[in-house]
């Protein structure tokens, strides 16, 4: 028997960085998915093949290659099997539409899909919460101490308001008219070092930074209300203000600003850094009739522009035969 599971990537709408210090943030699942096909092997090794990374790795218990980029997936899968008292061999084949190392939650989506596929293949009863938690364990290997947004959004889908010490709620609303255009600055960025840089600035200027954090938290609450009211214009405006706060805490640069202002001039309702900043992608919120204009305005400055929609479905799994 073969099982196929998939899970969506994510983008942060508002609140990145501020979320690290327990302010609320809002992220959404996007309609790019990671797919994992799982099949049993007649031994007890975990074989993982990644089409995107062009990599195949065989993990034998006790002598795993911990440096492999596929190790976190193996770890999450073993965790779920051990919890069910299983010691089985398995082949996982991964293919993904989500760009790697782009702040779109590709590693979390892959871990979520892998855990769901293995659980279904062996008939292990798991809740969405179990899947998210197993994927979080994989995420701690990839990212150190992540906030947990990526695995949560990927598991549940939809738009999620998240606060570190309180958990998450799924926001209601019909988002069929919203387009999220993601444009790559082409500048490599590292989430961990951007987080450290921001926290250092906060420590240096606590009296200035604390009100900014407070404002970002209030902004995320307002943005949540705008989403539930399906008020995309207001959401766009709040995204612009949020970008100003991100600039203030030092995570923007000239290239990102150029992309952001080009998108706004072309009619985006809002545009900002998404994720850690310092490079990576910007996000522009717009309605259908502005998509081409915004794309055209960005294409001279960005080599990779991805038009996405809000994805309501989180993880799913099905039998293939
Ligand atoms: O760029 P990403 O998707 O790795 O997002 C990082 C978001 C931060 O708030 C900066 C860090 C976090 O763990 O939430």
JSON list of C-alpha atoms in Angstrom, two decimals, residues 30-259:
[
{"chain": "A", "resi": 30, "resn": "UNK", "atom": "CA", "xyz": [-0.63, 29.51, 0.77]},
{"chain": "A", "resi": 31, "resn": "UNK", "atom": "CA", "xyz": [-1.61, 27.33, -2.17]},
{"chain": "A", "resi": 32, "resn": "UNK", "atom": "CA", "xyz": [1.84, 25.81, -2.65]},
{"chain": "A", "resi": 33, "resn": "UNK", "atom": "CA", "xyz": [2.18, 22.35, -1.11]},
{"chain": "A", "resi": 34, "resn": "UNK", "atom": "CA", "xyz": [4.81, 19.81, -0.11]},
{"chain": "A", "resi": 35, "resn": "UNK", "atom": "CA", "xyz": [3.91, 16.20, -1.08]},
{"chain": "A", "resi": 36, "resn": "UNK", "atom": "CA", "xyz": [5.13, 13.00, 0.54]},
{"chain": "A", "resi": 37, "resn": "UNK", "atom": "CA", "xyz": [4.44, 9.48, -0.73]},
{"chain": "A", "resi": 38, "resn": "UNK", "atom": "CA", "xyz": [5.07, 6.78, 1.87]},
{"chain": "A", "resi": 39, "resn": "UNK", "atom": "CA", "xyz": [5.46, 3.04, 1.33]},
{"chain": "A", "resi": 40, "resn": "UNK", "atom": "CA", "xyz": [6.53, 0.24, 3.69]},
{"chain": "A", "resi": 41, "resn": "UNK", "atom": "CA", "xyz": [9.92, -1.47, 3.34]},
{"chain": "A", "resi": 42, "resn": "UNK", "atom": "CA", "xyz": [10.66, -5.00, 4.53]},
{"chain": "A", "resi": 43, "resn": "UNK", "atom": "CA", "xyz": [13.32, -3.92, 7.03]},
{"chain": "A", "resi": 44, "resn": "UNK", "atom": "CA", "xyz": [13.50, -1.15, 9.62]},
{"chain": "A", "resi": 45, "resn": "UNK", "atom": "CA", "xyz": [15.40, 1.61, 7.81]},
{"chain": "A", "resi": 46, "resn": "UNK", "atom": "CA", "xyz": [13.90, 4.95, 6.87]},
{"chain": "A", "resi": 47, "resn": "UNK", "atom": "CA", "xyz": [14.75, 5.84, 3.27]},
{"chain": "A", "resi": 48, "resn": "UNK", "atom": "CA", "xyz": [14.00, 9.41, 2.19]},
{"chain": "A", "resi": 49, "resn": "UNK", "atom": "CA", "xyz": [14.19, 10.64, -1.39]},
{"chain": "A", "resi": 50, "resn": "UNK", "atom": "CA", "xyz": [13.85, 14.35, -2.13]},
{"chain": "A", "resi": 51, "resn": "UNK", "atom": "CA", "xyz": [13.14, 15.23, -5.75]},
{"chain": "A", "resi": 52, "resn": "UNK", "atom": "CA", "xyz": [13.72, 18.95, -5.09]},
{"chain": "A", "resi": 53, "resn": "UNK", "atom": "CA", "xyz": [17.04, 18.57, -3.30]},
{"chain": "A", "resi": 54, "resn": "UNK", "atom": "CA", "xyz": [18.04, 15.72, -5.63]},
{"chain": "A", "resi": 55, "resn": "UNK", "atom": "CA", "xyz": [19.01, 13.72, -2.57]},
{"chain": "A", "resi": 56, "resn": "UNK", "atom": "CA", "xyz": [18.48, 10.18, -1.26]},
{"chain": "A", "resi": 57, "resn": "UNK", "atom": "CA", "xyz": [19.37, 9.21, 2.28]},
{"chain": "A", "resi": 58, "resn": "UNK", "atom": "CA", "xyz": [18.99, 5.93, 4.16]},
{"chain": "A", "resi": 59, "resn": "UNK", "atom": "CA", "xyz": [18.67, 6.28, 7.94]},
{"chain": "A", "resi": 60, "resn": "UNK", "atom": "CA", "xyz": [19.58, 3.25, 10.00]},
{"chain": "A", "resi": 61, "resn": "UNK", "atom": "CA", "xyz": [18.67, 3.37, 13.67]},
{"chain": "A", "resi": 62, "resn": "UNK", "atom": "CA", "xyz": [21.72, 4.29, 15.78]},
{"chain": "A", "resi": 63, "resn": "UNK", "atom": "CA", "xyz": [23.93, 5.38, 12.86]},
{"chain": "A", "resi": 64, "resn": "UNK", "atom": "CA", "xyz": [21.97, 8.24, 11.30]},
{"chain": "A", "resi": 65, "resn": "UNK", "atom": "CA", "xyz": [23.66, 11.01, 9.34]},
{"chain": "A", "resi": 66, "resn": "UNK", "atom": "CA", "xyz": [22.58, 13.91, 11.53]},
{"chain": "A", "resi": 67, "resn": "UNK", "atom": "CA", "xyz": [24.03, 16.48, 9.13]},
{"chain": "A", "resi": 68, "resn": "UNK", "atom": "CA", "xyz": [21.72, 15.49, 6.30]},
{"chain": "A", "resi": 69, "resn": "UNK", "atom": "CA", "xyz": [19.07, 18.09, 5.41]},
{"chain": "A", "resi": 70, "resn": "UNK", "atom": "CA", "xyz": [16.64, 15.16, 5.45]},
{"chain": "A", "resi": 71, "resn": "UNK", "atom": "CA", "xyz": [17.51, 14.19, 9.05]},
{"chain": "A", "resi": 72, "resn": "UNK", "atom": "CA", "xyz": [14.77, 16.36, 10.67]},
{"chain": "A", "resi": 73, "resn": "UNK", "atom": "CA", "xyz": [12.11, 14.59, 8.56]},
{"chain": "A", "resi": 74, "resn": "UNK", "atom": "CA", "xyz": [13.48, 11.22, 9.61]},
{"chain": "A", "resi": 75, "resn": "UNK", "atom": "CA", "xyz": [13.45, 12.36, 13.24]},
{"chain": "A", "resi": 76, "resn": "UNK", "atom": "CA", "xyz": [9.79, 13.44, 13.13]},
{"chain": "A", "resi": 77, "resn": "UNK", "atom": "CA", "xyz": [8.76, 10.19, 11.47]},
{"chain": "A", "resi": 78, "resn": "UNK", "atom": "CA", "xyz": [10.65, 8.04, 13.99]},
{"chain": "A", "resi": 79, "resn": "UNK", "atom": "CA", "xyz": [9.08, 10.06, 16.82]},
{"chain": "A", "resi": 80, "resn": "UNK", "atom": "CA", "xyz": [5.56, 9.27, 15.62]},
{"chain": "A", "resi": 81, "resn": "UNK", "atom": "CA", "xyz": [6.39, 5.59, 15.00]},
{"chain": "A", "resi": 82, "resn": "UNK", "atom": "CA", "xyz": [8.07, 5.17, 18.40]},
{"chain": "A", "resi": 83, "resn": "UNK", "atom": "CA", "xyz": [5.07, 6.72, 20.11]},
{"chain": "A", "resi": 84, "resn": "UNK", "atom": "CA", "xyz": [2.94, 4.01, 18.48]},
{"chain": "A", "resi": 85, "resn": "UNK", "atom": "CA", "xyz": [5.46, 1.27, 19.45]},
{"chain": "A", "resi": 86, "resn": "UNK", "atom": "CA", "xyz": [6.32, 0.58, 15.79]},
{"chain": "A", "resi": 87, "resn": "UNK", "atom": "CA", "xyz": [9.71, -0.35, 14.38]},
{"chain": "A", "resi": 88, "resn": "UNK", "atom": "CA", "xyz": [9.12, -0.55, 10.62]},
{"chain": "A", "resi": 89, "resn": "UNK", "atom": "CA", "xyz": [10.97, 0.23, 7.43]},
{"chain": "A", "resi": 90, "resn": "UNK", "atom": "CA", "xyz": [9.65, 2.94, 5.18]},
{"chain": "A", "resi": 91, "resn": "UNK", "atom": "CA", "xyz": [10.38, 4.82, 1.95]},
{"chain": "A", "resi": 92, "resn": "UNK", "atom": "CA", "xyz": [9.36, 8.47, 1.74]},
{"chain": "A", "resi": 93, "resn": "UNK", "atom": "CA", "xyz": [9.45, 10.36, -1.55]},
{"chain": "A", "resi": 94, "resn": "UNK", "atom": "CA", "xyz": [9.23, 14.13, -1.19]},
{"chain": "A", "resi": 95, "resn": "UNK", "atom": "CA", "xyz": [8.32, 16.63, -3.91]},
{"chain": "A", "resi": 96, "resn": "UNK", "atom": "CA", "xyz": [7.42, 20.21, -3.19]},
{"chain": "A", "resi": 97, "resn": "UNK", "atom": "CA", "xyz": [6.05, 23.33, -4.86]},
{"chain": "A", "resi": 98, "resn": "UNK", "atom": "CA", "xyz": [7.32, 25.48, -1.98]},
{"chain": "A", "resi": 99, "resn": "UNK", "atom": "CA", "xyz": [10.64, 27.28, -2.59]},
{"chain": "A", "resi": 100, "resn": "UNK", "atom": "CA", "xyz": [13.33, 26.08, -0.20]},
{"chain": "A", "resi": 101, "resn": "UNK", "atom": "CA", "xyz": [14.96, 28.47, 2.33]},
{"chain": "A", "resi": 102, "resn": "UNK", "atom": "CA", "xyz": [12.61, 31.27, 1.30]},
{"chain": "A", "resi": 103, "resn": "UNK", "atom": "CA", "xyz": [10.67, 31.82, 4.52]},
{"chain": "A", "resi": 104, "resn": "UNK", "atom": "CA", "xyz": [7.65, 29.97, 3.13]},
{"chain": "A", "resi": 105, "resn": "UNK", "atom": "CA", "xyz": [7.74, 27.12, 5.60]},
{"chain": "A", "resi": 106, "resn": "UNK", "atom": "CA", "xyz": [8.96, 24.43, 3.21]},
{"chain": "A", "resi": 107, "resn": "UNK", "atom": "CA", "xyz": [10.70, 22.39, 5.93]},
{"chain": "A", "resi": 108, "resn": "UNK", "atom": "CA", "xyz": [7.66, 22.46, 8.23]},
{"chain": "A", "resi": 109, "resn": "UNK", "atom": "CA", "xyz": [5.24, 21.55, 5.41]},
{"chain": "A", "resi": 110, "resn": "UNK", "atom": "CA", "xyz": [7.44, 18.60, 4.44]},
{"chain": "A", "resi": 111, "resn": "UNK", "atom": "CA", "xyz": [7.61, 17.38, 8.05]},
{"chain": "A", "resi": 112, "resn": "UNK", "atom": "CA", "xyz": [3.83, 17.77, 8.47]},
{"chain": "A", "resi": 113, "resn": "UNK", "atom": "CA", "xyz": [3.14, 15.81, 5.27]},
{"chain": "A", "resi": 114, "resn": "UNK", "atom": "CA", "xyz": [5.69, 13.10, 6.17]},
{"chain": "A", "resi": 115, "resn": "UNK", "atom": "CA", "xyz": [4.20, 12.56, 9.64]},
{"chain": "A", "resi": 116, "resn": "UNK", "atom": "CA", "xyz": [0.66, 12.44, 8.20]},
{"chain": "A", "resi": 117, "resn": "UNK", "atom": "CA", "xyz": [1.69, 9.96, 5.48]},
{"chain": "A", "resi": 118, "resn": "UNK", "atom": "CA", "xyz": [3.44, 7.59, 7.89]},
{"chain": "A", "resi": 119, "resn": "UNK", "atom": "CA", "xyz": [0.61, 7.73, 10.43]},
{"chain": "A", "resi": 120, "resn": "UNK", "atom": "CA", "xyz": [-1.95, 6.84, 7.77]},
{"chain": "A", "resi": 121, "resn": "UNK", "atom": "CA", "xyz": [0.21, 4.10, 6.25]},
{"chain": "A", "resi": 122, "resn": "UNK", "atom": "CA", "xyz": [0.52, 2.27, 9.59]},
{"chain": "A", "resi": 123, "resn": "UNK", "atom": "CA", "xyz": [-2.94, 3.14, 10.88]},
{"chain": "A", "resi": 124, "resn": "UNK", "atom": "CA", "xyz": [-1.56, 5.22, 13.77]},
{"chain": "A", "resi": 125, "resn": "UNK", "atom": "CA", "xyz": [-4.34, 7.38, 15.23]},
{"chain": "A", "resi": 126, "resn": "UNK", "atom": "CA", "xyz": [-3.08, 10.97, 15.39]},
{"chain": "A", "resi": 127, "resn": "UNK", "atom": "CA", "xyz": [-4.79, 14.30, 15.91]},
{"chain": "A", "resi": 128, "resn": "UNK", "atom": "CA", "xyz": [-3.78, 17.42, 13.99]},
{"chain": "A", "resi": 129, "resn": "UNK", "atom": "CA", "xyz": [-2.17, 18.57, 17.19]},
{"chain": "A", "resi": 130, "resn": "UNK", "atom": "CA", "xyz": [-0.01, 15.42, 17.29]},
{"chain": "A", "resi": 131, "resn": "UNK", "atom": "CA", "xyz": [1.08, 16.02, 13.68]},
{"chain": "A", "resi": 132, "resn": "UNK", "atom": "CA", "xyz": [1.91, 19.66, 14.37]},
{"chain": "A", "resi": 133, "resn": "UNK", "atom": "CA", "xyz": [3.89, 18.75, 17.48]},
{"chain": "A", "resi": 134, "resn": "UNK", "atom": "CA", "xyz": [5.92, 16.07, 15.67]},
{"chain": "A", "resi": 135, "resn": "UNK", "atom": "CA", "xyz": [6.68, 18.57, 12.88]},
{"chain": "A", "resi": 136, "resn": "UNK", "atom": "CA", "xyz": [7.72, 21.14, 15.51]},
{"chain": "A", "resi": 137, "resn": "UNK", "atom": "CA", "xyz": [10.34, 18.69, 16.77]},
{"chain": "A", "resi": 138, "resn": "UNK", "atom": "CA", "xyz": [11.75, 18.53, 13.23]},
{"chain": "A", "resi": 139, "resn": "UNK", "atom": "CA", "xyz": [11.66, 22.35, 13.08]},
{"chain": "A", "resi": 140, "resn": "UNK", "atom": "CA", "xyz": [13.75, 22.68, 16.23]},
{"chain": "A", "resi": 141, "resn": "UNK", "atom": "CA", "xyz": [16.49, 20.72, 14.45]},
{"chain": "A", "resi": 142, "resn": "UNK", "atom": "CA", "xyz": [16.29, 23.02, 11.39]},
{"chain": "A", "resi": 143, "resn": "UNK", "atom": "CA", "xyz": [15.79, 26.38, 13.10]},
{"chain": "A", "resi": 144, "resn": "UNK", "atom": "CA", "xyz": [16.90, 26.06, 16.74]},
{"chain": "A", "resi": 145, "resn": "UNK", "atom": "CA", "xyz": [14.00, 27.59, 18.65]},
{"chain": "A", "resi": 146, "resn": "UNK", "atom": "CA", "xyz": [11.27, 28.51, 16.18]},
{"chain": "A", "resi": 147, "resn": "UNK", "atom": "CA", "xyz": [8.04, 30.19, 17.24]},
{"chain": "A", "resi": 148, "resn": "UNK", "atom": "CA", "xyz": [5.92, 27.29, 15.94]},
{"chain": "A", "resi": 149, "resn": "UNK", "atom": "CA", "xyz": [4.03, 29.34, 13.33]},
{"chain": "A", "resi": 150, "resn": "UNK", "atom": "CA", "xyz": [5.15, 27.27, 10.37]},
{"chain": "A", "resi": 151, "resn": "UNK", "atom": "CA", "xyz": [4.09, 23.82, 11.59]},
{"chain": "A", "resi": 152, "resn": "UNK", "atom": "CA", "xyz": [0.82, 25.21, 12.99]},
{"chain": "A", "resi": 153, "resn": "UNK", "atom": "CA", "xyz": [-0.24, 26.99, 9.78]},
{"chain": "A", "resi": 154, "resn": "UNK", "atom": "CA", "xyz": [0.83, 24.06, 7.62]},
{"chain": "A", "resi": 155, "resn": "UNK", "atom": "CA", "xyz": [-1.14, 21.56, 9.71]},
{"chain": "A", "resi": 156, "resn": "UNK", "atom": "CA", "xyz": [-4.37, 23.53, 10.07]},
{"chain": "A", "resi": 157, "resn": "UNK", "atom": "CA", "xyz": [-4.39, 25.70, 6.90]},
{"chain": "A", "resi": 158, "resn": "UNK", "atom": "CA", "xyz": [-6.27, 29.00, 6.65]},
{"chain": "A", "resi": 159, "resn": "UNK", "atom": "CA", "xyz": [-5.31, 32.23, 8.39]},
{"chain": "A", "resi": 160, "resn": "UNK", "atom": "CA", "xyz": [-3.97, 31.89, 11.88]},
{"chain": "A", "resi": 161, "resn": "UNK", "atom": "CA", "xyz": [-3.41, 34.37, 14.71]},
{"chain": "A", "resi": 162, "resn": "UNK", "atom": "CA", "xyz": [-0.59, 33.18, 16.87]},
{"chain": "A", "resi": 163, "resn": "UNK", "atom": "CA", "xyz": [0.93, 34.15, 20.18]},
{"chain": "A", "resi": 164, "resn": "UNK", "atom": "CA", "xyz": [3.88, 32.25, 21.56]},
{"chain": "A", "resi": 165, "resn": "UNK", "atom": "CA", "xyz": [2.72, 31.79, 25.15]},
{"chain": "A", "resi": 166, "resn": "UNK", "atom": "CA", "xyz": [-0.96, 31.39, 24.29]},
{"chain": "A", "resi": 167, "resn": "UNK", "atom": "CA", "xyz": [-1.17, 29.27, 21.14]},
{"chain": "A", "resi": 168, "resn": "UNK", "atom": "CA", "xyz": [-3.25, 30.02, 18.07]},
{"chain": "A", "resi": 169, "resn": "UNK", "atom": "CA", "xyz": [-6.74, 30.67, 16.75]},
{"chain": "A", "resi": 170, "resn": "UNK", "atom": "CA", "xyz": [-7.94, 30.15, 13.19]},
{"chain": "A", "resi": 171, "resn": "UNK", "atom": "CA", "xyz": [-9.51, 33.34, 11.84]},
{"chain": "A", "resi": 172, "resn": "UNK", "atom": "CA", "xyz": [-12.86, 33.22, 10.09]},
{"chain": "A", "resi": 173, "resn": "UNK", "atom": "CA", "xyz": [-13.46, 34.97, 6.77]},
{"chain": "A", "resi": 174, "resn": "UNK", "atom": "CA", "xyz": [-13.78, 34.42, 3.07]},
{"chain": "A", "resi": 175, "resn": "UNK", "atom": "CA", "xyz": [-10.53, 35.25, 1.32]},
{"chain": "A", "resi": 176, "resn": "UNK", "atom": "CA", "xyz": [-11.34, 34.38, -2.28]},
{"chain": "A", "resi": 177, "resn": "UNK", "atom": "CA", "xyz": [-10.61, 37.88, -3.60]},
{"chain": "A", "resi": 178, "resn": "UNK", "atom": "CA", "xyz": [-7.14, 38.15, -2.04]},
{"chain": "A", "resi": 179, "resn": "UNK", "atom": "CA", "xyz": [-3.96, 37.54, -4.01]},
{"chain": "A", "resi": 180, "resn": "UNK", "atom": "CA", "xyz": [-0.60, 37.40, -2.28]},
{"chain": "A", "resi": 181, "resn": "UNK", "atom": "CA", "xyz": [2.30, 38.20, -4.57]},
{"chain": "A", "resi": 182, "resn": "UNK", "atom": "CA", "xyz": [5.67, 37.11, -3.26]},
{"chain": "A", "resi": 183, "resn": "UNK", "atom": "CA", "xyz": [8.79, 38.63, -4.83]},
{"chain": "A", "resi": 184, "resn": "UNK", "atom": "CA", "xyz": [12.33, 37.49, -4.13]},
{"chain": "A", "resi": 185, "resn": "UNK", "atom": "CA", "xyz": [14.96, 40.13, -3.35]},
{"chain": "A", "resi": 186, "resn": "UNK", "atom": "CA", "xyz": [17.61, 37.61, -4.35]},
{"chain": "A", "resi": 187, "resn": "UNK", "atom": "CA", "xyz": [19.47, 38.40, -1.13]},
{"chain": "A", "resi": 188, "resn": "UNK", "atom": "CA", "xyz": [20.22, 35.41, 1.06]},
{"chain": "A", "resi": 189, "resn": "UNK", "atom": "CA", "xyz": [19.10, 35.81, 4.66]},
{"chain": "A", "resi": 190, "resn": "UNK", "atom": "CA", "xyz": [19.37, 33.75, 7.78]},
{"chain": "A", "resi": 191, "resn": "UNK", "atom": "CA", "xyz": [16.41, 33.82, 10.17]},
{"chain": "A", "resi": 192, "resn": "UNK", "atom": "CA", "xyz": [18.48, 33.04, 13.28]},
{"chain": "A", "resi": 193, "resn": "UNK", "atom": "CA", "xyz": [20.95, 35.88, 12.74]},
{"chain": "A", "resi": 194, "resn": "UNK", "atom": "CA", "xyz": [18.18, 38.39, 11.88]},
{"chain": "A", "resi": 195, "resn": "UNK", "atom": "CA", "xyz": [16.35, 37.46, 15.11]},
{"chain": "A", "resi": 196, "resn": "UNK", "atom": "CA", "xyz": [19.58, 37.96, 17.10]},
{"chain": "A", "resi": 197, "resn": "UNK", "atom": "CA", "xyz": [20.24, 41.34, 15.44]},
{"chain": "A", "resi": 198, "resn": "UNK", "atom": "CA", "xyz": [16.76, 42.61, 16.33]},
{"chain": "A", "resi": 199, "resn": "UNK", "atom": "CA", "xyz": [16.96, 41.40, 19.94]},
{"chain": "A", "resi": 200, "resn": "UNK", "atom": "CA", "xyz": [20.33, 43.13, 20.31]},
{"chain": "A", "resi": 201, "resn": "UNK", "atom": "CA", "xyz": [18.83, 46.44, 19.15]},
{"chain": "A", "resi": 202, "resn": "UNK", "atom": "CA", "xyz": [15.92, 45.96, 21.55]},
{"chain": "A", "resi": 203, "resn": "UNK", "atom": "CA", "xyz": [18.33, 45.43, 24.42]},
{"chain": "A", "resi": 204, "resn": "UNK", "atom": "CA", "xyz": [20.29, 48.56, 23.46]},
{"chain": "A", "resi": 205, "resn": "UNK", "atom": "CA", "xyz": [17.23, 50.86, 23.25]},
{"chain": "A", "resi": 206, "resn": "UNK", "atom": "CA", "xyz": [14.56, 49.27, 25.47]},
{"chain": "A", "resi": 207, "resn": "UNK", "atom": "CA", "xyz": [12.61, 52.50, 26.02]},
{"chain": "A", "resi": 208, "resn": "UNK", "atom": "CA", "xyz": [12.31, 53.14, 22.29]},
{"chain": "A", "resi": 209, "resn": "UNK", "atom": "CA", "xyz": [11.78, 49.56, 21.20]},
{"chain": "A", "resi": 210, "resn": "UNK", "atom": "CA", "xyz": [9.17, 48.52, 23.74]},
{"chain": "A", "resi": 211, "resn": "UNK", "atom": "CA", "xyz": [6.52, 50.95, 22.43]},
{"chain": "A", "resi": 212, "resn": "UNK", "atom": "CA", "xyz": [7.24, 49.67, 18.88]},
{"chain": "A", "resi": 213, "resn": "UNK", "atom": "CA", "xyz": [6.64, 46.10, 20.05]},
{"chain": "A", "resi": 214, "resn": "UNK", "atom": "CA", "xyz": [3.47, 47.19, 21.78]},
{"chain": "A", "resi": 215, "resn": "UNK", "atom": "CA", "xyz": [2.29, 48.96, 18.60]},
{"chain": "A", "resi": 216, "resn": "UNK", "atom": "CA", "xyz": [3.02, 45.85, 16.53]},
{"chain": "A", "resi": 217, "resn": "UNK", "atom": "CA", "xyz": [0.94, 43.77, 18.93]},
{"chain": "A", "resi": 218, "resn": "UNK", "atom": "CA", "xyz": [-2.00, 46.19, 18.68]},
{"chain": "A", "resi": 219, "resn": "UNK", "atom": "CA", "xyz": [-1.59, 46.22, 14.93]},
{"chain": "A", "resi": 220, "resn": "UNK", "atom": "CA", "xyz": [-1.80, 42.41, 14.73]},
{"chain": "A", "resi": 221, "resn": "UNK", "atom": "CA", "xyz": [-5.05, 42.49, 16.73]},
{"chain": "A", "resi": 222, "resn": "UNK", "atom": "CA", "xyz": [-6.50, 45.13, 14.36]},
{"chain": "A", "resi": 223, "resn": "UNK", "atom": "CA", "xyz": [-5.33, 43.10, 11.37]},
{"chain": "A", "resi": 224, "resn": "UNK", "atom": "CA", "xyz": [-7.10, 40.04, 12.77]},
{"chain": "A", "resi": 225, "resn": "UNK", "atom": "CA", "xyz": [-10.33, 42.04, 13.01]},
{"chain": "A", "resi": 226, "resn": "UNK", "atom": "CA", "xyz": [-9.87, 43.34, 9.44]},
{"chain": "A", "resi": 227, "resn": "UNK", "atom": "CA", "xyz": [-9.43, 39.76, 8.20]},
{"chain": "A", "resi": 228, "resn": "UNK", "atom": "CA", "xyz": [-12.58, 38.59, 9.98]},
{"chain": "A", "resi": 229, "resn": "UNK", "atom": "CA", "xyz": [-14.47, 41.58, 8.50]},
{"chain": "A", "resi": 230, "resn": "UNK", "atom": "CA", "xyz": [-13.00, 40.65, 5.08]},
{"chain": "A", "resi": 231, "resn": "UNK", "atom": "CA", "xyz": [-11.71, 44.21, 4.82]},
{"chain": "A", "resi": 232, "resn": "UNK", "atom": "CA", "xyz": [-8.72, 43.78, 2.54]},
{"chain": "A", "resi": 233, "resn": "UNK", "atom": "CA", "xyz": [-8.08, 47.53, 2.20]},
{"chain": "A", "resi": 234, "resn": "UNK", "atom": "CA", "xyz": [-7.67, 47.89, 5.93]},
{"chain": "A", "resi": 235, "resn": "UNK", "atom": "CA", "xyz": [-5.49, 44.80, 6.08]},
{"chain": "A", "resi": 236, "resn": "UNK", "atom": "CA", "xyz": [-3.29, 46.30, 3.33]},
{"chain": "A", "resi": 237, "resn": "UNK", "atom": "CA", "xyz": [-2.96, 49.58, 5.21]},
{"chain": "A", "resi": 238, "resn": "UNK", "atom": "CA", "xyz": [-2.00, 47.73, 8.39]},
{"chain": "A", "resi": 239, "resn": "UNK", "atom": "CA", "xyz": [0.58, 45.71, 6.45]},
{"chain": "A", "resi": 240, "resn": "UNK", "atom": "CA", "xyz": [2.16, 48.99, 5.32]},
{"chain": "A", "resi": 241, "resn": "UNK", "atom": "CA", "xyz": [2.31, 50.28, 8.89]},
{"chain": "A", "resi": 242, "resn": "UNK", "atom": "CA", "xyz": [3.76, 46.95, 9.99]},
{"chain": "A", "resi": 243, "resn": "UNK", "atom": "CA", "xyz": [6.45, 47.33, 7.37]},
{"chain": "A", "resi": 244, "resn": "UNK", "atom": "CA", "xyz": [7.36, 50.71, 8.84]},
{"chain": "A", "resi": 245, "resn": "UNK", "atom": "CA", "xyz": [7.86, 49.05, 12.22]},
{"chain": "A", "resi": 246, "resn": "UNK", "atom": "CA", "xyz": [9.99, 46.31, 10.63]},
{"chain": "A", "resi": 247, "resn": "UNK", "atom": "CA", "xyz": [12.13, 49.00, 8.99]},
{"chain": "A", "resi": 248, "resn": "UNK", "atom": "CA", "xyz": [12.49, 50.68, 12.37]},
{"chain": "A", "resi": 249, "resn": "UNK", "atom": "CA", "xyz": [13.83, 47.51, 13.97]},
{"chain": "A", "resi": 250, "resn": "UNK", "atom": "CA", "xyz": [16.44, 47.19, 11.24]},
{"chain": "A", "resi": 251, "resn": "UNK", "atom": "CA", "xyz": [15.35, 44.30, 9.01]},
{"chain": "A", "resi": 252, "resn": "UNK", "atom": "CA", "xyz": [14.78, 46.15, 5.74]},
{"chain": "A", "resi": 253, "resn": "UNK", "atom": "CA", "xyz": [17.25, 47.31, 3.11]},
{"chain": "A", "resi": 254, "resn": "UNK", "atom": "CA", "xyz": [17.32, 49.25, -0.16]},
{"chain": "A", "resi": 255, "resn": "UNK", "atom": "CA", "xyz": [16.37, 46.31, -2.38]},
{"chain": "A", "resi": 256, "resn": "UNK", "atom": "CA", "xyz": [13.45, 45.29, -0.18]},
{"chain": "A", "resi": 257, "resn": "UNK", "atom": "CA", "xyz": [12.23, 48.90, -0.01]},
{"chain": "A", "resi": 258, "resn": "UNK", "atom": "CA", "xyz": [12.38, 49.20, -3.79]},
{"chain": "A", "resi": 259, "resn": "UNK", "atom": "CA", "xyz": [10.27, 46.06, -4.25]}
]
